[in-house]
Each structure stands twice: as structure tokens, then as C-alpha cells.
Amino acid sequence: MNAETIKKASAVYFSLLKEKVIDETSEHFQTYFEPEVRQTVLLLADESGTYIIEAPKRIQLVVQPTGSVFATNFTHMKDKHRQIETKKHFHLMSVVMMSFLATIDQNQAAKIRTKREGISFYALERQVNDLIMNWESMLKAKPTFGEEERIDMKEVVTAWKYMEVDTEEFGMKKGNRRTRIGLIASAMRLLETEGLIVILDRDDIPKVIPKQELFERIDYLYHDYDRYEMFKKLVTTEEDEHAEDSSN
């Protein structure tokens, strides 16, 4: 490993740290695929607890869930993202994000449809509400539901049920993150900050358009995590599964 290789690899890696994504238009994209440079970048990523996603037209850098020098605790995340008030609030936002991911992570038809049409905040609110009501019914039948998966279902269900329900006058309430639509807006801003989605019509009826970077992260990273697949199964209702089967 010579000095020139280390210099090139460092330039690629620190560009990824700054931008999170390098696409084929970047000068670093072709440099990355030089064998010695790629090997060095992967070594840097492994040593720092990060992970490289290689897709046909872009490279992404993500933080591994454990053992990363870039991992942050809840307090630091709360400081960075002011819309996260409490752990309970963050757990609800996680349910919203997983419900959104489960919707787009289906068959090819679903991916094409969501990339073209997007998902409105109100459609996502109805979807999450159906999910939470389903969880409530399951808790009544089995009070220990969620314990095996290490998810506090009772807290999630209670917190959601007692949140204020929004009307479709989004412009009047968009700043109130304590409403259901406000919560969804906060959750989607986290994905937007990571460059994974685009939010359209913010002041009217906002909707989310997933970017190709998000689909690549799902395909090349999330599917390797058992907990993602477990959570996806929990947030996918029988109706969703039937709809997916019928479109094949």
C-alpha cells in the first residue's frame, strides 16, 4: 500500500463521510473502483464501524448499528434532530418510518408506483393508524405481544391513540409535532436529511417520493439485518400481503 493509494482512498472515504453518497458524476467514483484504492477504503470503513454500499451508479456510506466510532446515543440524536423530544417519541417515529419502508419494499410494481406517485402524509397516517389498531387488538388477545421482539407495544399504542388527530388543513398545523401528521412530518424529515426521500407540496398535501438511494439501501443493506425483516413483518398487515400477492 503506497502513499498515493492511501491519499486517493482517504479522499474517497472523507468525501463519503461528508456527502454520504458518491454518484457516477463524482471524480471519486471511478477512483474508488481502482482495486488497491477500493481495498483501502473498505479497510477504513471496517475499522471505523461504517459500511460501504456499492450500487451500479453510486456508492453510499452508512454507519453500522453497533461498534462504530460515528454511532451516536439518543441524547446526541436528540440534540441534532430537535423534533425528537423523548424516547417514546422516537419509538413512534421509528414505527412510522418502518411502515413507510414496508410499503415501498414490496414487489417491483409497488416500487415503480411509489417512485412515480409517492405517498401522502395522510395516506401514511391512515396506514400507521390501521397498524396501531391491529397491534391493540393483538395486545388484548395476548398481553405479552411484542416482548419477544423487544418492542414496548403498549407504550407505542397508547402514545399514538392519544395524539391529536389532524384535519387536512396541514398548513395550520405543520409546526405542531405533537399531532399525528406532525409526527409523520418529523419522521420523514429524518429520511430527508439523509438524502433518501424528497418531500413535495409541503404547504398543501405533502407527500413523500423515495429516491433511488433509499431503494439501494434497502436492497444492499437492510435486507441483511434480521431485525429489519422482523420489524417489516410486524408492520405488514394481512391486507398488505394480499395486495402484494394480487399484483404479482
XYZ file of C-alpha atoms in Angstrom:
248
model
C 0.000 0.000 0.000
C 1.817 3.119 -1.201
C 1.335 6.750 -0.236
C -0.543 7.588 -3.435
C -3.086 4.815 -2.799
C -3.615 5.989 0.782
C -4.069 9.570 -0.444
C -6.676 8.533 -3.031
C -8.503 6.237 -0.607
C -8.606 8.938 2.072
C -10.031 11.438 -0.405
C -12.773 8.977 -1.378
C -13.593 7.998 2.204
C -13.723 11.533 3.592
C -15.833 12.626 0.638
C -18.259 9.836 1.577
C -18.228 10.972 5.204
C -19.189 14.461 4.100
C -21.663 13.678 1.318
C -22.889 10.181 2.379
C -23.286 9.330 -1.332
C -20.957 9.481 -4.346
C -22.531 9.010 -7.751
C -21.031 8.374 -11.167
C -20.621 12.107 -11.830
C -18.116 12.448 -8.982
C -14.395 12.323 -9.657
C -14.107 9.924 -6.701
C -16.476 7.326 -8.183
C -14.035 5.840 -10.715
C -11.137 6.273 -8.296
C -12.934 4.115 -5.749
C -13.009 1.140 -8.134
C -9.249 1.044 -8.548
C -8.554 -2.288 -6.793
C -6.000 -1.042 -4.253
C -7.995 2.112 -3.528
C -11.200 0.125 -3.030
C -9.441 -2.295 -0.679
C -8.088 0.611 1.376
C -11.455 2.385 1.531
C -13.133 -0.825 2.686
C -10.451 -1.201 5.356
C -11.038 2.368 6.566
C -14.769 1.721 6.650
C -14.383 -1.513 8.590
C -12.026 -0.004 11.149
C -14.361 2.949 11.797
C -17.530 0.852 12.007
C -19.022 2.064 8.752
C -20.277 0.144 5.743
C -19.949 0.754 2.006
C -22.933 0.089 -0.262
C -21.879 -0.412 -3.873
C -24.643 0.125 -6.422
C -24.291 0.380 -10.218
C -24.327 4.192 -10.326
C -23.469 5.292 -6.779
C -21.663 4.414 -3.577
C -23.158 5.031 -0.141
C -21.561 5.159 3.304
C -23.678 4.135 6.281
C -22.918 3.674 9.951
C -23.066 0.161 11.334
C -25.645 -0.214 14.133
C -23.023 -1.226 16.713
C -19.314 -0.723 17.210
C -18.952 2.437 15.131
C -16.868 5.469 16.112
C -19.619 7.511 14.442
C -22.502 5.884 16.341
C -24.473 8.289 18.488
C -26.579 7.836 21.585
C -30.134 9.055 21.997
C -29.061 12.310 23.693
C -26.805 13.273 20.785
C -29.504 12.350 18.270
C -31.993 14.499 20.198
C -29.570 17.439 20.073
C -29.067 17.017 16.322
C -32.737 16.482 15.490
C -34.817 18.869 17.578
C -38.065 17.199 16.539
C -37.167 14.158 18.680
C -38.393 15.005 22.167
C -38.369 11.717 24.100
C -37.504 8.071 23.543
C -41.225 7.352 23.354
C -41.488 9.960 20.603
C -38.545 8.386 18.770
C -40.087 4.899 19.042
C -43.264 6.206 17.410
C -41.234 7.854 14.653
C -39.443 4.531 14.110
C -42.812 2.815 13.633
C -43.782 5.476 11.081
C -40.522 5.038 9.168
C -40.781 1.246 9.211
C -44.376 1.417 7.997
C -43.209 3.617 5.128
C -40.293 1.300 4.304
C -42.511 -1.787 4.413
C -44.860 -0.106 1.929
C -42.167 0.574 -0.644
C -40.189 -2.631 0.000
C -42.566 -4.970 -1.778
C -42.631 -6.050 -5.408
C -41.339 -4.166 -8.415
C -44.779 -2.746 -9.211
C -45.001 -1.177 -5.755
C -41.534 0.359 -6.150
C -42.384 1.868 -9.532
C -45.708 3.194 -8.242
C -44.233 4.876 -5.150
C -41.346 6.373 -7.161
C -43.864 7.844 -9.616
C -46.744 8.841 -7.324
C -45.267 8.986 -3.837
C -47.178 8.511 -0.584
C -49.065 11.385 1.047
C -48.651 12.117 4.744
C -52.384 11.454 5.171
C -52.219 8.052 3.488
C -49.273 7.203 5.739
C -51.220 8.382 8.809
C -54.133 6.084 7.931
C -51.728 3.235 7.313
C -49.990 3.700 10.681
C -53.329 4.072 12.440
C -54.569 0.763 10.965
C -51.337 -0.858 12.112
C -51.593 0.525 15.661
C -55.241 -0.538 15.952
C -54.224 -4.014 14.798
C -51.495 -4.106 17.443
C -54.025 -3.009 20.086
C -56.296 -5.913 19.171
C -53.369 -8.322 19.355
C -52.390 -6.957 22.772
C -55.895 -7.623 24.078
C -55.632 -11.227 22.913
C -52.016 -11.592 24.025
C -50.772 -9.014 26.599
C -47.149 -10.113 26.082
C -47.282 -9.288 22.358
C -44.055 -7.516 21.366
C -41.970 -8.626 24.355
C -40.129 -11.296 22.394
C -39.244 -8.695 19.746
C -38.180 -6.236 22.493
C -40.760 -3.638 21.449
C -42.914 -1.865 24.019
C -46.170 -2.274 22.116
C -48.334 -0.939 24.951
C -46.427 2.342 25.094
C -46.477 2.744 21.305
C -50.223 2.025 21.091
C -51.100 4.340 23.989
C -48.914 7.209 22.752
C -50.389 7.054 19.244
C -54.015 6.753 20.386
C -53.805 9.891 22.489
C -52.033 12.053 19.927
C -54.129 14.789 18.373
C -55.682 13.777 15.058
C -55.096 16.323 12.295
C -57.502 17.621 9.737
C -56.262 18.076 6.183
C -55.571 21.752 6.897
C -51.889 20.935 7.052
C -50.692 24.496 6.707
C -52.220 25.470 10.053
C -50.660 22.593 11.990
C -47.467 21.673 10.222
C -45.359 23.105 13.045
C -47.050 21.026 15.732
C -45.004 17.853 16.050
C -47.313 16.553 18.787
C -50.042 15.787 16.265
C -50.049 12.617 14.203
C -49.281 14.426 10.956
C -46.641 16.459 12.790
C -45.042 13.224 13.986
C -45.054 11.844 10.436
C -43.527 15.076 9.129
C -40.754 14.781 11.737
C -40.074 11.147 10.827
C -39.913 11.939 7.136
C -37.537 14.850 7.771
C -35.074 12.369 9.264
C -35.097 10.419 5.990
C -34.932 13.661 4.003
C -31.878 14.794 5.978
C -30.145 11.561 4.961
C -30.904 12.291 1.290
C -33.169 9.249 0.946
C -36.500 10.890 0.068
C -37.962 14.046 -1.442
C -40.922 15.792 0.212
C -43.265 17.563 -2.230
C -46.180 20.001 -1.708
C -45.097 20.852 1.835
C -47.691 23.591 2.281
C -50.621 21.773 0.699
C -50.998 17.999 0.958
C -47.405 16.862 1.454
C -46.225 13.579 0.035
C -43.038 11.558 0.069
C -41.147 10.379 -3.008
C -38.498 7.721 -2.248
C -35.170 8.266 -4.009
C -33.157 5.533 -5.686
C -30.641 5.810 -2.836
C -33.301 4.514 -0.436
C -34.151 1.500 -2.590
C -30.445 0.699 -2.861
C -30.018 0.959 0.901
C -32.948 -1.429 1.385
C -31.648 -3.923 -1.186
C -27.954 -3.825 -0.340
C -28.086 -3.253 3.439
C -31.397 -3.551 5.297
C -32.221 -6.992 3.930
C -29.083 -8.292 5.629
C -30.413 -7.343 9.068
C -32.717 -9.849 10.756
C -34.285 -7.130 12.907
C -35.334 -5.151 9.827
C -37.051 -8.220 8.376
C -38.663 -8.969 11.741
C -39.958 -5.419 12.101
C -41.104 -5.357 8.491
C -43.163 -8.471 9.127
C -44.706 -6.854 12.217
C -45.785 -3.745 10.323
C -47.086 -5.593 7.259
C -50.781 -6.317 7.688
C -52.595 -9.230 6.080
C -54.254 -6.739 3.741
C -50.827 -5.512 2.583
C -49.672 -9.081 1.949
C -52.812 -9.846 -0.045
C -52.383 -6.707 -2.127
C -48.779 -7.654 -2.859
C -49.729 -11.186 -3.897
C -52.536 -9.983 -6.158
C -50.192 -7.658 -8.068
C -47.698 -10.384 -8.960
